[in-house]
Short mmCIF file of C-alpha atoms in Angstrom, two decimals:
data_model
loop_
_atom_site.label_atom_id
_atom_site.label_comp_id
_atom_site.label_asym_id
_atom_site.label_seq_id
_atom_site.Cartn_x
_atom_site.Cartn_y
_atom_site.Cartn_z
CA MET A 16 -3.56 73.68 -58.72
CA LYS A 17 -3.37 70.22 -60.28
CA LYS A 18 -3.23 68.59 -56.82
CA LYS A 19 -6.32 70.57 -55.81
CA ILE A 20 -8.25 69.31 -58.85
CA ILE A 21 -7.24 65.71 -58.14
CA LEU A 22 -8.21 66.06 -54.47
CA ASP A 23 -11.50 67.61 -55.53
CA LYS A 24 -12.32 64.61 -57.73
CA LEU A 25 -11.32 62.16 -54.98
CA PHE A 26 -13.94 63.68 -52.67
CA ILE A 27 -16.60 62.61 -55.17
CA PHE A 28 -15.34 59.41 -56.74
CA VAL A 29 -13.85 57.58 -53.74
CA PRO A 30 -17.10 57.57 -51.70
CA LEU A 31 -19.06 56.99 -54.92
CA LEU A 32 -17.01 53.88 -55.75
CA ILE A 33 -17.48 52.57 -52.20
CA LEU A 34 -21.26 52.86 -52.60
CA LEU A 35 -21.18 51.18 -56.02
CA ILE A 36 -19.02 48.30 -54.76
CA ILE A 37 -21.34 47.69 -51.80
CA SER A 38 -24.29 47.73 -54.20
CA LEU A 39 -22.67 45.19 -56.55
CA PHE A 40 -21.78 42.86 -53.68
CA ASN A 41 -25.40 42.88 -52.60
CA MET A 42 -26.65 42.24 -56.13
CA TYR A 43 -24.22 39.32 -56.35
CA PHE A 44 -25.57 37.77 -53.15
CA VAL A 45 -29.23 38.08 -54.16
CA SER A 46 -28.48 36.75 -57.66
CA ILE A 47 -27.02 33.49 -56.28
CA LYS A 48 -29.34 33.03 -53.28
CA TRP A 49 -32.85 34.12 -54.26
CA GLU A 50 -34.98 32.85 -57.09
CA GLY A 51 -36.00 35.48 -59.62
CA TYR A 52 -33.01 37.74 -58.96
CA GLU A 53 -30.45 35.93 -61.16
CA SER A 54 -29.95 38.88 -63.54
CA TYR A 55 -29.64 41.61 -60.90
CA LEU A 56 -25.84 41.69 -60.78
CA PHE A 57 -25.52 41.94 -64.57
CA LYS A 58 -28.23 44.58 -64.87
CA GLN A 59 -26.89 46.68 -61.99
CA SER A 60 -23.41 46.57 -63.54
CA LEU A 61 -24.96 47.64 -66.84
CA TRP A 62 -26.77 50.59 -65.19
CA PHE A 63 -23.53 51.71 -63.55
CA GLY A 64 -21.73 51.48 -66.89
CA ILE A 65 -24.40 53.54 -68.66
CA GLY A 66 -24.37 55.94 -65.72
CA PHE A 67 -20.66 56.62 -66.06
CA VAL A 68 -21.11 57.19 -69.80
CA MET A 69 -23.86 59.73 -69.05
CA LEU A 70 -21.69 61.38 -66.39
CA PHE A 71 -18.88 61.76 -68.94
CA ILE A 72 -21.22 63.18 -71.60
CA PHE A 73 -22.79 65.69 -69.21
CA TYR A 74 -19.32 66.62 -67.97
CA LEU A 75 -18.15 67.47 -71.50
CA LEU A 76 -21.18 69.49 -72.61
CA LYS A 77 -21.71 73.09 -71.55
CA PRO A 78 -24.12 73.37 -68.58
CA LYS A 79 -25.66 76.49 -70.14
CA LEU A 80 -27.15 74.31 -72.88
CA PHE A 81 -29.11 72.22 -70.39
CA PHE A 82 -30.46 75.26 -68.58
CA ARG A 83 -31.26 77.08 -71.82
CA TYR A 84 -33.31 74.20 -73.21
CA SER A 85 -34.66 73.04 -69.84
CA LYS A 86 -38.23 74.16 -70.65
CA TYR A 87 -38.30 71.78 -73.63
CA LEU A 88 -36.88 68.93 -71.54
CA TYR A 89 -39.49 69.69 -68.89
CA ALA A 90 -42.32 69.70 -71.47
CA ILE A 91 -41.17 66.39 -72.98
CA ASN A 92 -40.99 64.86 -69.51
CA ILE A 93 -44.55 66.04 -68.73
CA LEU A 94 -45.71 64.37 -71.94
CA LEU A 95 -44.01 61.13 -70.86
CA LEU A 96 -45.76 61.32 -67.47
CA ILE A 97 -49.10 61.58 -69.27
CA LEU A 98 -48.33 58.75 -71.69
CA VAL A 99 -47.22 56.37 -68.94
CA LEU A 100 -50.70 56.63 -67.37
CA PHE A 101 -52.17 55.18 -70.57
CA PHE A 102 -49.44 52.90 -71.89
CA GLY A 103 -47.37 52.17 -68.80
CA THR A 104 -46.99 48.90 -66.90
CA THR A 105 -48.25 48.53 -63.34
CA VAL A 106 -45.64 47.33 -60.85
CA ASN A 107 -46.39 47.04 -57.11
CA GLY A 108 -49.61 49.02 -57.52
CA SER A 109 -47.97 51.91 -59.38
CA LYS A 110 -48.40 52.53 -63.11
CA ALA A 111 -45.09 54.33 -63.54
CA TRP A 112 -42.98 52.30 -65.97
CA PHE A 113 -42.61 51.95 -69.72
CA LYS A 114 -41.64 48.31 -70.26
CA PHE A 115 -39.42 47.41 -73.19
CA PRO A 116 -37.94 43.99 -74.15
CA PHE A 117 -34.61 44.52 -72.36
CA PHE A 118 -35.21 47.42 -69.99
CA SER A 119 -37.82 49.60 -68.29
CA PHE A 120 -37.99 53.39 -68.02
CA GLN A 121 -39.57 55.50 -65.26
CA PRO A 122 -40.43 59.09 -66.34
CA SER A 123 -41.08 60.22 -62.75
CA GLU A 124 -37.40 59.58 -61.94
CA LEU A 125 -36.21 61.62 -64.92
CA MET A 126 -38.51 64.46 -63.81
CA LYS A 127 -36.29 64.98 -60.74
CA PHE A 128 -33.52 66.03 -63.11
CA THR A 129 -35.57 68.09 -65.58
CA LEU A 130 -37.47 69.82 -62.76
CA ALA A 131 -34.22 70.81 -61.06
CA LEU A 132 -32.89 72.23 -64.33
CA TYR A 133 -36.04 74.12 -65.29
CA LEU A 134 -36.90 75.40 -61.83
CA SER A 135 -33.41 76.73 -61.15
CA HIS A 136 -33.39 78.43 -64.56
CA VAL A 137 -36.82 80.04 -64.11
CA LEU A 138 -36.19 81.23 -60.55
CA SER A 139 -32.80 82.67 -61.44
CA GLN A 140 -34.50 84.78 -64.13
CA SER A 141 -37.18 86.04 -61.72
CA LYS A 142 -36.84 89.56 -60.36
CA LYS A 143 -36.28 90.13 -56.67
CA GLY A 144 -37.94 93.05 -54.96
CA ASN A 145 -41.16 93.67 -53.11
CA MET A 146 -43.55 91.13 -51.56
CA LYS A 147 -45.78 91.18 -54.63
CA GLN A 148 -42.94 90.20 -56.95
CA GLU A 149 -41.81 87.46 -54.59
CA PHE A 150 -45.39 86.17 -54.39
CA LYS A 151 -45.41 85.77 -58.17
CA THR A 152 -42.09 83.93 -58.00
CA ILE A 153 -43.38 81.51 -55.34
CA LEU A 154 -46.55 80.86 -57.35
CA LYS A 155 -44.46 80.22 -60.44
CA ALA A 156 -42.27 77.71 -58.59
CA LEU A 157 -45.34 76.04 -57.08
CA PHE A 158 -47.08 75.79 -60.46
CA ILE A 159 -44.02 74.25 -62.14
CA THR A 160 -43.76 71.69 -59.33
CA LEU A 161 -47.48 70.90 -59.10
CA ILE A 162 -47.91 69.94 -62.77
CA PRO A 163 -45.67 66.83 -62.67
CA SER A 164 -46.80 66.09 -59.11
CA LEU A 165 -50.41 65.82 -60.29
CA PHE A 166 -49.61 63.21 -62.93
CA VAL A 167 -47.26 61.28 -60.64
CA PHE A 168 -49.99 61.29 -57.96
CA LEU A 169 -52.21 59.39 -60.40
CA GLU A 170 -49.61 56.62 -60.82
CA PRO A 171 -49.23 56.79 -57.72
CA ASP A 172 -45.65 57.49 -56.54
CA THR A 173 -45.59 59.39 -53.24
CA GLY A 174 -41.80 59.29 -52.94
CA ALA A 175 -41.25 61.11 -56.23
CA ILE A 176 -43.77 63.84 -55.32
CA LEU A 177 -41.99 64.46 -52.02
CA ILE A 178 -38.70 64.77 -53.89
CA TYR A 179 -40.17 67.35 -56.28
CA PHE A 180 -41.28 69.56 -53.40
CA VAL A 181 -37.98 69.07 -51.56
CA ILE A 182 -36.18 70.37 -54.66
CA MET A 183 -38.55 73.36 -54.87
CA VAL A 184 -38.17 74.27 -51.18
CA ALA A 185 -34.37 74.07 -51.41
CA MET A 186 -34.32 76.45 -54.35
CA ILE A 187 -36.70 78.93 -52.73
CA ILE A 188 -34.46 78.98 -49.64
CA VAL A 189 -31.43 79.76 -51.81
CA TYR A 190 -33.45 82.38 -53.71
CA LYS A 191 -33.76 84.21 -50.36
CA ILE A 192 -37.32 85.49 -50.25
CA HIS A 193 -38.49 87.87 -47.53
CA ILE A 194 -38.70 86.37 -44.02
CA LYS A 195 -42.48 87.03 -43.95
CA TRP A 196 -42.98 84.44 -46.69
CA TYR A 197 -41.30 81.75 -44.59
CA ILE A 198 -43.71 82.55 -41.76
CA ILE A 199 -46.72 82.46 -44.09
CA LEU A 200 -45.59 79.20 -45.70
CA GLY A 201 -44.96 77.74 -42.25
CA ILE A 202 -48.49 78.64 -41.12
CA ILE A 203 -49.99 77.10 -44.28
CA ILE A 204 -48.02 73.88 -43.73
CA VAL A 205 -49.12 73.70 -40.07
CA ILE A 206 -52.78 74.22 -41.07
CA PHE A 207 -52.54 71.57 -43.79
CA ILE A 208 -50.90 69.02 -41.47
CA SER A 209 -53.46 69.77 -38.75
CA ILE A 210 -56.41 69.19 -41.11
CA PHE A 211 -54.82 66.06 -42.51
CA GLY A 212 -54.03 64.78 -39.01
CA TYR A 213 -57.57 65.40 -37.78
CA LEU A 214 -59.14 63.60 -40.75
CA TYR A 215 -56.61 60.78 -40.57
CA TYR A 216 -57.21 60.03 -36.90
CA PHE A 217 -60.92 60.88 -36.59
CA ASN A 218 -62.50 60.59 -40.05
CA GLN A 219 -60.45 58.43 -42.42
CA ASP A 220 -63.44 57.68 -44.66
CA LEU A 221 -63.92 61.39 -45.38
CA LEU A 222 -60.19 61.81 -46.02
CA ILE A 223 -60.18 58.98 -48.57
CA ASP A 224 -63.36 60.34 -50.21
CA LEU A 225 -61.76 63.78 -50.56
CA ILE A 226 -58.54 62.50 -52.09
CA GLY A 227 -59.95 59.68 -54.23
CA THR A 228 -59.50 55.93 -54.50
CA SER A 229 -55.84 56.14 -55.50
CA PHE A 230 -55.11 57.49 -52.03
CA PHE A 231 -55.85 54.03 -50.60
CA TYR A 232 -52.33 53.09 -51.66
CA ARG A 233 -50.76 55.87 -49.58
CA VAL A 234 -53.09 55.40 -46.60
CA ASP A 235 -52.27 51.69 -46.55
CA ARG A 236 -48.54 52.40 -46.43
CA LEU A 237 -48.98 55.00 -43.70
CA LEU A 238 -51.24 52.69 -41.68
CA THR A 239 -48.65 49.96 -42.00
CA PHE A 240 -46.03 52.24 -40.47
CA VAL A 241 -48.27 53.62 -37.68
CA ASN A 242 -49.56 50.19 -36.68
CA ASN A 243 -46.09 48.64 -36.98
CA ASP A 244 -47.63 45.84 -39.03
CA SER A 245 -45.38 45.26 -42.03
CA PHE A 246 -43.96 41.95 -43.19
CA GLN A 247 -41.20 43.81 -45.06
CA LEU A 248 -40.19 45.84 -42.02
CA ASP A 249 -40.34 42.83 -39.70
CA ARG A 250 -38.01 40.86 -41.97
CA ALA A 251 -35.68 43.84 -42.34
CA LEU A 252 -35.39 44.34 -38.59
CA ILE A 253 -34.80 40.60 -38.06
CA SER A 254 -31.99 40.62 -40.62
CA ILE A 255 -30.37 43.65 -38.96
CA GLY A 256 -30.80 42.32 -35.44
CA THR A 257 -29.27 38.92 -36.21
CA SER A 258 -26.20 40.29 -38.03
CA SER A 259 -22.79 40.94 -36.50
CA PHE A 260 -20.31 43.75 -37.09
CA PHE A 261 -18.25 42.00 -39.78
CA SER A 262 -20.74 39.47 -41.13
CA GLY A 263 -24.45 39.05 -41.68
CA ASN A 264 -26.81 36.12 -41.47
CA GLY A 265 -27.47 36.13 -45.22
CA GLY A 266 -30.47 33.88 -44.88
CA VAL A 267 -33.40 36.22 -44.21
CA TYR A 268 -35.54 36.94 -47.27
CA ILE A 269 -36.84 40.53 -47.45
CA PRO A 270 -39.39 41.54 -50.12
CA GLU A 271 -38.13 44.42 -52.31
CA ALA A 272 -34.75 44.14 -50.55
CA PRO A 273 -32.55 45.28 -53.48
CA THR A 274 -34.56 48.51 -53.80
CA ASP A 275 -36.44 49.75 -50.72
CA PHE A 276 -34.62 47.66 -48.10
CA ILE A 277 -31.09 47.74 -49.44
CA VAL A 278 -29.63 48.83 -46.07
CA ALA A 279 -31.09 45.80 -44.29
CA LEU A 280 -29.93 43.60 -47.16
CA SER A 281 -26.41 45.03 -46.98
CA ILE A 282 -26.16 44.44 -43.23
CA SER A 283 -27.55 40.94 -43.73
CA ASN A 284 -24.93 40.15 -46.38
CA LEU A 285 -21.87 42.16 -45.35
CA GLY A 286 -22.38 43.00 -41.68
CA ILE A 287 -22.92 46.27 -39.83
CA ILE A 288 -19.56 47.57 -41.08
CA SER A 289 -21.07 47.93 -44.57
CA PHE A 290 -23.71 50.27 -43.12
CA ILE A 291 -20.95 52.35 -41.51
CA PHE A 292 -19.18 52.62 -44.87
CA ILE A 293 -22.47 53.70 -46.48
CA LEU A 294 -22.99 56.41 -43.86
CA LEU A 295 -19.41 57.69 -44.13
CA SER A 296 -19.55 57.76 -47.93
CA PHE A 297 -22.77 59.76 -47.92
CA PHE A 298 -21.40 62.12 -45.27
CA VAL A 299 -18.36 62.93 -47.45
CA LEU A 300 -20.53 63.50 -50.54
CA ASP A 301 -23.09 65.60 -48.66
CA PHE A 302 -20.38 67.75 -47.10
CA TYR A 303 -18.67 68.22 -50.47
CA PHE A 304 -21.85 69.41 -52.18
CA LEU A 305 -22.76 71.63 -49.23
CA ILE A 306 -19.41 73.40 -49.60
CA GLN A 307 -20.11 73.72 -53.32
CA VAL A 308 -23.44 75.44 -52.58
CA PHE A 309 -21.72 78.08 -50.43
CA GLN A 310 -18.82 78.58 -52.85
CA THR A 311 -20.95 78.98 -56.00
CA LYS A 312 -21.75 82.60 -56.85
CA ASN A 313 -24.01 82.11 -59.86
CA LEU A 314 -27.62 81.97 -58.57
CA GLN A 315 -28.83 79.49 -61.20
CA ASN A 316 -25.98 77.07 -60.49
CA LYS A 317 -26.32 77.55 -56.72
CA MET A 318 -30.03 76.66 -56.80
CA PHE A 319 -29.43 73.60 -58.96
CA ILE A 320 -26.75 72.29 -56.59
CA ALA A 321 -28.92 73.06 -53.54
CA GLY A 322 -31.90 71.28 -55.12
CA PHE A 323 -29.80 68.20 -55.78
CA LEU A 324 -28.24 68.23 -52.30
CA MET A 325 -31.59 68.50 -50.51
CA MET A 326 -33.04 65.73 -52.70
CA PHE A 327 -29.92 63.59 -52.15
CA ILE A 328 -30.03 63.96 -48.36
CA PHE A 329 -33.81 63.45 -48.19
CA ALA A 330 -33.53 60.16 -50.12
CA GLN A 331 -30.77 58.97 -47.79
CA VAL A 332 -32.64 59.85 -44.60
CA GLN A 333 -35.96 58.43 -45.82
CA ASN A 334 -34.53 55.14 -47.10
CA ILE A 335 -32.33 54.51 -44.06
CA GLY A 336 -35.14 55.61 -41.73
CA MET A 337 -37.67 53.18 -43.20
CA ASN A 338 -35.08 50.37 -43.05
CA LEU A 339 -34.69 51.04 -39.33
CA GLY A 340 -38.44 51.32 -38.76
CA ILE A 341 -38.46 54.99 -37.76
CA LEU A 342 -39.98 56.44 -40.97
CA PRO A 343 -42.90 55.34 -43.20
CA ILE A 344 -42.26 52.97 -46.10
CA ILE A 345 -42.79 55.10 -49.21
CA GLY A 346 -40.49 53.39 -51.70
CA LEU A 347 -37.55 55.78 -52.08
CA PRO A 348 -34.38 54.02 -53.29
CA LEU A 349 -31.01 54.71 -51.67
CA PRO A 350 -28.89 56.71 -54.18
CA PHE A 351 -26.20 54.66 -55.97
CA VAL A 352 -26.85 51.61 -53.74
CA SER A 353 -30.40 50.42 -54.44
CA TYR A 354 -31.13 48.39 -57.55
CA GLY A 355 -32.65 50.30 -60.43
CA GLY A 356 -32.05 51.65 -63.89
CA THR A 357 -33.61 55.08 -64.36
CA ASN A 358 -32.89 56.19 -60.79
CA ILE A 359 -29.19 55.33 -61.04
CA ILE A 360 -28.73 56.93 -64.45
CA VAL A 361 -30.50 60.12 -63.32
CA TYR A 362 -28.15 60.46 -60.33
CA PHE A 363 -25.16 60.05 -62.64
CA MET A 364 -26.60 62.77 -64.90
CA PHE A 365 -26.82 65.05 -61.87
CA LEU A 366 -23.20 64.24 -61.01
CA GLY A 367 -22.08 65.02 -64.56
CA ILE A 368 -23.50 68.54 -64.39
CA LEU A 369 -22.31 69.10 -60.80
CA VAL A 370 -18.73 68.16 -61.67
CA ASN A 371 -19.05 70.30 -64.80
CA LEU A 372 -20.22 73.31 -62.78
CA LYS A 373 -17.31 72.86 -60.39
CA LYS A 374 -14.92 72.74 -63.32
CA SER A 375 -16.33 75.90 -64.88
#
């Protein structure tokens, strides 16, 4: 039994440590090579340290407490999302941060955690039965997800909104609604994409007028991807293409490299082998949490784990995809590897509860 527990922990912490070490190596390289990044290694180490403290705290506390008071955490987080629109600092066109003397805080990142807690708790309390009851449950889940999405849209932060809906979809799948609802939802999504696609390709002015001026930010990013006209992406692909298996070129500057383009940065600094280690580490973690989803009997816990897993995989695929030029650049950091404070700490909070649920 003891060996099983140790092996269980190794499946999480060995790949996690590999990701953290790769991240720190990259922060070291940018701190000594690029102007303006001198503090990145120290700050990233600090975030990891705080993250482990949060993991330990969330591991010790009873998970039931977090679910029980999730509606209050959710409400507080909504308030923070409103306040940041008035008192926040604009960075890269997005008013999403509270800036303090020694650190910054991003409420939209914390919402990933509080939304997963609250949504899994609410859905697990919802009655299953006929189509009418399931319709109410879907509307409830949609309403809970739309509220933070609306405020985050005003920042704007497209990546966070996508994550919120990924979490919701994962939980609805685990909730196991009637097959007819999947067909209906599929039809609605197809209609929405068709309308959006038509306006995007044939009447962009009308599309922007319908959405509002803040949508210019998203349209610009999408246009950059479609037209393959991005300085960031060009530099990232050059750094990848000129690196070898065991060593990189180390000399190509990539804007936002420690966050959005961390994969290209890692290959540039440590070679293609670092990318292979990143992929293998994520594969082990993803597989571990997938097994946990199937093994967990409690519906509330199962939905929470599924929400995290879908979010975790989506962030990996999106970040790696945009580094390779096959997905749009929407600013999603790579979990545990990209530079960042709130994002890293939130992922450690997730891990604390996940390890706690496994223990219990």
